[in-house]
Amino acid sequence: MSNQYDVIVVGAGPGGSNAARHFAKQGWKVLMLDRQKFPRVKICAGWITPPALRLLDLKPSDYPHTLQRFSSGSVVLGDRYYETDYGTTASYGIIRQEFDTFLARRAQASGVEFLEEVRIKSIERGDSPDALVRVRSEDGTEWTTKLIIGAGGTGCPVARQWGEKSKEEIIVQATESETKLGADLLRTLTPYYGTTELFPEPDFFGYAWFVTKGDWVNIGIGRFSHRTKQLDTHRDQFMEQLRKLGRLKGIEDKIVPFGRHAYKLYDEVPRKLFGDRFMLIGDAAGFASKWAGEGIRPAIETGEFAARVGNAALKAQNLSANSLSPYKQLCDHAYGPQKDTTMGRLISGLPGSVQTGVGTVICKSDYLRKKLIFEAAFGFEPVRDPVYL
Ligand SMILES: Cc1cc2nc3c(=O)[nH]c(=O)nc-3n(C[C@H](O)[C@H](O)[C@H](O)COP(=O)(O)OP(=O)(O)OC[C@H]3O[C@@H](n4cnc5c(N)ncnc54)[C@H](O)[C@@H]3O)c2cc1C
């Protein structure tokens, strides 16, 4: 009986923690499970947009860890910098191991039971509409739940089982290294300390970054897998570019080895987002934005949507697919339906040289870079509310 829950959330990333917290605040008995022990490293550049903090109802003054305010960003082509300066905070940088642990502990403080180092192996649902979901870990422990939230990111077991993943999905391959070197040292390496330095790939099928946040530097590169043979070759070319710019002076033997991760973008190949007694959120559902790969904010927001819909369904004692279908409507409303758009078709139909030419014009133009790269793709938004500065 004690192993029976109203809601089980698999995965304690930003999506899982936010969903779990919202369910617990409504008074449901919630269990959140993660295969790792927190704090855990999550491969991620760690840039978050102002809406992400607002959705979390998290004011900078209430956050006790690294929170770099970004008031400008640059796009680097060759050795030329094209900077967009907002003159005020327009985005933020966090360290995922700090941020995710903070959110998980905040969920616990709201009443969520959180078990770490528990890898979920199987999920079963009986045939009858009343049958609970049975969740089993690798070591054989078993729980039952009325509703399960798949928040396990790329490798989410709920998405694997019920998400109807397709081979046509567009996947981003990424590799990244994040190291604590101290702000004083980082300031000597770059005149753009405390900003986002973006390096579009020469063919524009991905981008690399050098981001300094507080005492930390994050270096990485992400590319569409269908346009990439060897990600390491692209990373090595990028590291050579950083060497020439002096960004790696004296730190190469200090930086943490690069890790790798792949994830699905929000595109025209959707996963099944919900069904009887389940919903998928965040990366498990493939919600990272198509142009920049922003995944933290969508994970947080879809977690909140799932909790809103799940709360009503639990109250109505009806957890059928039909009862959970408003979840997809909320996602479609916020992120648009997942179908091929005219703009997408037009862009992908252009010859490579034209795509590169258009990309270069956008990067060099002050107006287009600000509107299309920093605002439309990267979600920069000048912060007006003083409590979020
Ligand atoms: C290199 C790189 C850079 C990125 N940079 C940014 C960025 O700067 N800004 C941004 O917004 N997004 C960025 N993203 C995307 C972002 O990291 C993800 O979209 C985001 O983490 C999704 O959150 P989530 O809660 O859905 O899943 P996750 O954060 O992936 O959390 C999933 C959790 O589930 C757990 N889990 C998985 N399987 C199991 C299992 N079987 N049993 C139990 N637990 C399990 C995992 O341990 C993990 O803790 C980046 C991604 C990459 C790869």
mmCIF file of N, CA and C in Angstrom, residues 139-210:
data_model
loop_
_atom_site.group_PDB
_atom_site.id
_atom_site.type_symbol
_atom_site.label_atom_id
_atom_site.label_comp_id
_atom_site.label_asym_id
_atom_site.label_seq_id
_atom_site.Cartn_x
_atom_site.Cartn_y
_atom_site.Cartn_z
ATOM 1 N N ASP A 139 16.647 -2.704 -9.685
ATOM 2 C CA ASP A 139 16.890 -3.635 -8.574
ATOM 3 C C ASP A 139 15.618 -4.386 -8.150
ATOM 4 N N GLY A 140 14.549 -4.231 -8.929
ATOM 5 C CA GLY A 140 13.349 -5.039 -8.673
ATOM 6 C C GLY A 140 12.309 -4.391 -7.786
ATOM 7 N N THR A 141 12.576 -3.175 -7.267
ATOM 8 C CA THR A 141 11.548 -2.506 -6.452
ATOM 9 C C THR A 141 10.382 -2.120 -7.359
ATOM 10 N N GLU A 142 9.181 -2.194 -6.796
ATOM 11 C CA GLU A 142 8.006 -1.923 -7.619
ATOM 12 C C GLU A 142 7.094 -0.898 -6.934
ATOM 13 N N TRP A 143 6.549 0.002 -7.736
ATOM 14 C CA TRP A 143 5.568 0.990 -7.250
ATOM 15 C C TRP A 143 4.376 0.966 -8.192
ATOM 16 N N THR A 144 3.223 1.420 -7.687
ATOM 17 C CA THR A 144 2.082 1.596 -8.601
ATOM 18 C C THR A 144 1.613 3.043 -8.513
ATOM 19 N N THR A 145 1.024 3.510 -9.604
ATOM 20 C CA THR A 145 0.574 4.899 -9.645
ATOM 21 C C THR A 145 -0.645 5.049 -10.544
ATOM 22 N N LYS A 146 -1.445 6.074 -10.201
ATOM 23 C CA LYS A 146 -2.612 6.362 -11.042
ATOM 24 C C LYS A 146 -2.165 7.034 -12.347
ATOM 25 N N LEU A 147 -1.093 7.849 -12.240
ATOM 26 C CA LEU A 147 -0.638 8.641 -13.383
ATOM 27 C C LEU A 147 0.888 8.661 -13.407
ATOM 28 N N ILE A 148 1.475 8.506 -14.578
ATOM 29 C CA ILE A 148 2.941 8.574 -14.666
ATOM 30 C C ILE A 148 3.335 9.699 -15.611
ATOM 31 N N ILE A 149 4.357 10.470 -15.177
ATOM 32 C CA ILE A 149 4.876 11.564 -16.008
ATOM 33 C C ILE A 149 6.263 11.154 -16.492
ATOM 34 N N GLY A 150 6.426 11.075 -17.796
ATOM 35 C CA GLY A 150 7.727 10.739 -18.390
ATOM 36 C C GLY A 150 8.553 12.004 -18.521
ATOM 37 N N ALA A 151 9.544 12.154 -17.622
ATOM 38 C CA ALA A 151 10.381 13.360 -17.615
ATOM 39 C C ALA A 151 11.850 12.941 -17.635
ATOM 40 N N GLY A 152 12.110 11.778 -18.218
ATOM 41 C CA GLY A 152 13.454 11.198 -18.164
ATOM 42 C C GLY A 152 14.383 11.635 -19.293
ATOM 43 N N GLY A 153 14.066 12.762 -19.951
ATOM 44 C CA GLY A 153 14.978 13.281 -20.972
ATOM 45 C C GLY A 153 15.114 12.331 -22.150
ATOM 46 N N THR A 154 16.254 12.424 -22.808
ATOM 47 C CA THR A 154 16.492 11.647 -24.030
ATOM 48 C C THR A 154 16.244 10.149 -23.834
ATOM 49 N N GLY A 155 16.702 9.610 -22.711
ATOM 50 C CA GLY A 155 16.589 8.154 -22.521
ATOM 51 C C GLY A 155 15.355 7.754 -21.723
ATOM 52 N N CYS A 156 14.324 8.578 -21.709
ATOM 53 C CA CYS A 156 13.170 8.350 -20.821
ATOM 54 C C CYS A 156 12.498 6.990 -21.092
ATOM 55 N N PRO A 157 12.376 6.154 -20.069
ATOM 56 C CA PRO A 157 11.754 4.847 -20.285
ATOM 57 C C PRO A 157 10.274 4.924 -20.648
ATOM 58 N N VAL A 158 9.583 5.982 -20.208
ATOM 59 C CA VAL A 158 8.153 6.112 -20.550
ATOM 60 C C VAL A 158 8.027 6.440 -22.044
ATOM 61 N N ALA A 159 8.908 7.330 -22.529
ATOM 62 C CA ALA A 159 8.882 7.687 -23.962
ATOM 63 C C ALA A 159 9.245 6.468 -24.807
ATOM 64 N N ARG A 160 10.198 5.684 -24.299
ATOM 65 C CA ARG A 160 10.626 4.480 -25.043
ATOM 66 C C ARG A 160 9.440 3.522 -25.200
ATOM 67 N N GLN A 161 8.663 3.405 -24.129
ATOM 68 C CA GLN A 161 7.567 2.434 -24.125
ATOM 69 C C GLN A 161 6.326 2.929 -24.878
ATOM 70 N N TRP A 162 5.944 4.185 -24.618
ATOM 71 C CA TRP A 162 4.644 4.641 -25.128
ATOM 72 C C TRP A 162 4.728 5.877 -26.035
ATOM 73 N N GLY A 163 5.932 6.411 -26.242
ATOM 74 C CA GLY A 163 6.055 7.678 -26.973
ATOM 75 C C GLY A 163 6.019 7.551 -28.483
ATOM 76 N N GLU A 164 5.990 6.313 -28.979
ATOM 77 C CA GLU A 164 5.960 6.070 -30.432
ATOM 78 C C GLU A 164 7.035 6.879 -31.148
ATOM 79 N N LYS A 165 8.289 6.682 -30.712
ATOM 80 C CA LYS A 165 9.419 7.401 -31.312
ATOM 81 C C LYS A 165 9.617 6.949 -32.759
ATOM 82 N N SER A 166 9.962 7.891 -33.631
ATOM 83 C CA SER A 166 10.111 7.558 -35.049
ATOM 84 C C SER A 166 11.586 7.658 -35.473
ATOM 85 N N LYS A 167 11.954 6.850 -36.462
ATOM 86 C CA LYS A 167 13.334 6.905 -36.975
ATOM 87 C C LYS A 167 13.591 8.203 -37.747
ATOM 88 N N GLU A 168 12.505 8.904 -38.107
ATOM 89 C CA GLU A 168 12.633 10.146 -38.894
ATOM 90 C C GLU A 168 12.951 11.366 -38.018
ATOM 91 N N GLU A 169 12.978 11.172 -36.695
ATOM 92 C CA GLU A 169 13.186 12.325 -35.821
ATOM 93 C C GLU A 169 14.501 13.037 -36.124
ATOM 94 N N ILE A 170 14.506 14.371 -35.990
ATOM 95 C CA ILE A 170 15.747 15.132 -36.162
ATOM 96 C C ILE A 170 16.437 15.206 -34.797
ATOM 97 N N ILE A 171 17.657 14.733 -34.775
ATOM 98 C CA ILE A 171 18.383 14.665 -33.505
ATOM 99 C C ILE A 171 19.579 15.621 -33.562
ATOM 100 N N VAL A 172 19.840 16.281 -32.438
ATOM 101 C CA VAL A 172 21.038 17.107 -32.317
ATOM 102 C C VAL A 172 22.067 16.321 -31.511
ATOM 103 N N GLN A 173 23.281 16.272 -32.047
ATOM 104 C CA GLN A 173 24.379 15.662 -31.287
ATOM 105 C C GLN A 173 25.168 16.809 -30.686
ATOM 106 N N ALA A 174 25.541 16.676 -29.457
ATOM 107 C CA ALA A 174 26.262 17.786 -28.833
ATOM 108 C C ALA A 174 27.377 17.261 -27.943
ATOM 109 N N THR A 175 28.401 18.090 -27.779
ATOM 110 C CA THR A 175 29.482 17.731 -26.861
ATOM 111 C C THR A 175 29.876 18.998 -26.110
ATOM 112 N N GLU A 176 30.170 18.839 -24.831
ATOM 113 C CA GLU A 176 30.326 20.039 -23.990
ATOM 114 C C GLU A 176 31.238 19.765 -22.805
ATOM 115 N N SER A 177 31.886 20.835 -22.351
ATOM 116 C CA SER A 177 32.742 20.747 -21.168
ATOM 117 C C SER A 177 32.495 21.980 -20.300
ATOM 118 N N GLU A 178 32.301 21.759 -19.008
ATOM 119 C CA GLU A 178 32.054 22.901 -18.106
ATOM 120 C C GLU A 178 33.017 22.815 -16.933
ATOM 121 N N THR A 179 33.741 23.918 -16.686
ATOM 122 C CA THR A 179 34.808 23.889 -15.682
ATOM 123 C C THR A 179 34.772 25.146 -14.824
ATOM 124 N N LYS A 180 35.042 24.938 -13.529
ATOM 125 C CA LYS A 180 35.125 26.074 -12.605
ATOM 126 C C LYS A 180 36.577 26.553 -12.565
ATOM 127 N N LEU A 181 36.832 27.735 -13.105
ATOM 128 C CA LEU A 181 38.217 28.221 -13.182
ATOM 129 C C LEU A 181 38.416 29.523 -12.417
ATOM 130 N N GLY A 182 37.343 30.130 -12.001
ATOM 131 C CA GLY A 182 37.437 31.408 -11.288
ATOM 132 C C GLY A 182 37.231 32.581 -12.242
ATOM 133 N N ALA A 183 36.434 33.541 -11.787
ATOM 134 C CA ALA A 183 36.079 34.685 -12.644
ATOM 135 C C ALA A 183 37.304 35.503 -13.031
ATOM 136 N N ASP A 184 38.287 35.649 -12.106
ATOM 137 C CA ASP A 184 39.451 36.494 -12.414
ATOM 138 C C ASP A 184 40.224 35.937 -13.598
ATOM 139 N N LEU A 185 40.445 34.615 -13.595
ATOM 140 C CA LEU A 185 41.169 33.992 -14.714
ATOM 141 C C LEU A 185 40.360 34.131 -16.009
ATOM 142 N N LEU A 186 39.061 33.893 -15.925
ATOM 143 C CA LEU A 186 38.219 33.942 -17.137
ATOM 144 C C LEU A 186 38.215 35.338 -17.753
ATOM 145 N N ARG A 187 38.280 36.355 -16.888
ATOM 146 C CA ARG A 187 38.287 37.739 -17.415
ATOM 147 C C ARG A 187 39.537 38.007 -18.242
ATOM 148 N N THR A 188 40.643 37.290 -17.935
ATOM 149 C CA THR A 188 41.885 37.507 -18.704
ATOM 150 C C THR A 188 41.805 36.822 -20.075
ATOM 151 N N LEU A 189 40.874 35.890 -20.243
ATOM 152 C CA LEU A 189 40.812 35.120 -21.495
ATOM 153 C C LEU A 189 39.923 35.769 -22.543
ATOM 154 N N THR A 190 38.933 36.538 -22.099
ATOM 155 C CA THR A 190 37.984 37.092 -23.067
ATOM 156 C C THR A 190 37.509 38.486 -22.670
ATOM 157 N N PRO A 191 37.487 39.397 -23.633
ATOM 158 C CA PRO A 191 36.917 40.723 -23.335
ATOM 159 C C PRO A 191 35.397 40.644 -23.214
ATOM 160 N N TYR A 192 34.828 39.482 -23.540
ATOM 161 C CA TYR A 192 33.368 39.313 -23.503
ATOM 162 C C TYR A 192 32.944 38.477 -22.300
ATOM 163 N N TYR A 193 33.699 38.573 -21.200
ATOM 164 C CA TYR A 193 33.366 37.800 -19.994
ATOM 165 C C TYR A 193 31.912 38.093 -19.570
ATOM 166 N N GLY A 194 31.214 37.013 -19.174
ATOM 167 C CA GLY A 194 29.834 37.194 -18.679
ATOM 168 C C GLY A 194 28.837 37.376 -19.803
ATOM 169 N N THR A 195 29.222 36.944 -21.024
ATOM 170 C CA THR A 195 28.276 37.007 -22.145
ATOM 171 C C THR A 195 28.279 35.658 -22.874
ATOM 172 N N THR A 196 27.383 35.574 -23.848
ATOM 173 C CA THR A 196 27.284 34.364 -24.662
ATOM 174 C C THR A 196 28.041 34.602 -25.957
ATOM 175 N N GLU A 197 29.108 33.856 -26.192
ATOM 176 C CA GLU A 197 29.837 33.969 -27.461
ATOM 177 C C GLU A 197 29.420 32.774 -28.324
ATOM 178 N N LEU A 198 28.757 33.063 -29.428
ATOM 179 C CA LEU A 198 28.248 31.999 -30.319
ATOM 180 C C LEU A 198 29.079 31.922 -31.590
ATOM 181 N N PHE A 199 29.379 30.720 -32.014
ATOM 182 C CA PHE A 199 30.188 30.497 -33.217
ATOM 183 C C PHE A 199 29.392 29.608 -34.170
ATOM 184 N N PRO A 200 28.662 30.214 -35.128
ATOM 185 C CA PRO A 200 27.913 29.364 -36.071
ATOM 186 C C PRO A 200 28.880 28.466 -36.828
ATOM 187 N N GLU A 201 28.457 27.249 -37.095
ATOM 188 C CA GLU A 201 29.281 26.353 -37.896
ATOM 189 C C GLU A 201 29.358 26.912 -39.327
ATOM 190 N N PRO A 202 30.452 26.672 -40.043
ATOM 191 C CA PRO A 202 30.587 27.249 -41.394
ATOM 192 C C PRO A 202 29.422 26.886 -42.311
ATOM 193 N N ASP A 203 28.819 25.695 -42.138
ATOM 194 C CA ASP A 203 27.681 25.324 -43.003
ATOM 195 C C ASP A 203 26.328 25.677 -42.356
ATOM 196 N N PHE A 204 26.368 26.272 -41.169
ATOM 197 C CA PHE A 204 25.159 26.692 -40.433
ATOM 198 C C PHE A 204 24.247 25.517 -40.024
ATOM 199 N N PHE A 205 24.789 24.310 -39.971
ATOM 200 C CA PHE A 205 23.988 23.179 -39.477
ATOM 201 C C PHE A 205 24.272 22.905 -37.993
ATOM 202 N N GLY A 206 24.615 23.944 -37.292
ATOM 203 C CA GLY A 206 24.870 23.824 -35.863
ATOM 204 C C GLY A 206 25.666 25.042 -35.415
ATOM 205 N N TYR A 207 25.977 25.087 -34.135
ATOM 206 C CA TYR A 207 26.799 26.193 -33.641
ATOM 207 C C TYR A 207 27.572 25.736 -32.418
ATOM 208 N N ALA A 208 28.655 26.485 -32.170
ATOM 209 C CA ALA A 208 29.457 26.210 -30.978
ATOM 210 C C ALA A 208 29.345 27.414 -30.052
ATOM 211 N N TRP A 209 29.819 27.253 -28.834
ATOM 212 C CA TRP A 209 29.704 28.364 -27.875
ATOM 213 C C TRP A 209 30.865 28.355 -26.891
ATOM 214 N N PHE A 210 31.150 29.568 -26.389
ATOM 215 C CA PHE A 210 32.112 29.776 -25.309
ATOM 216 C C PHE A 210 31.390 30.726 -24.368
#
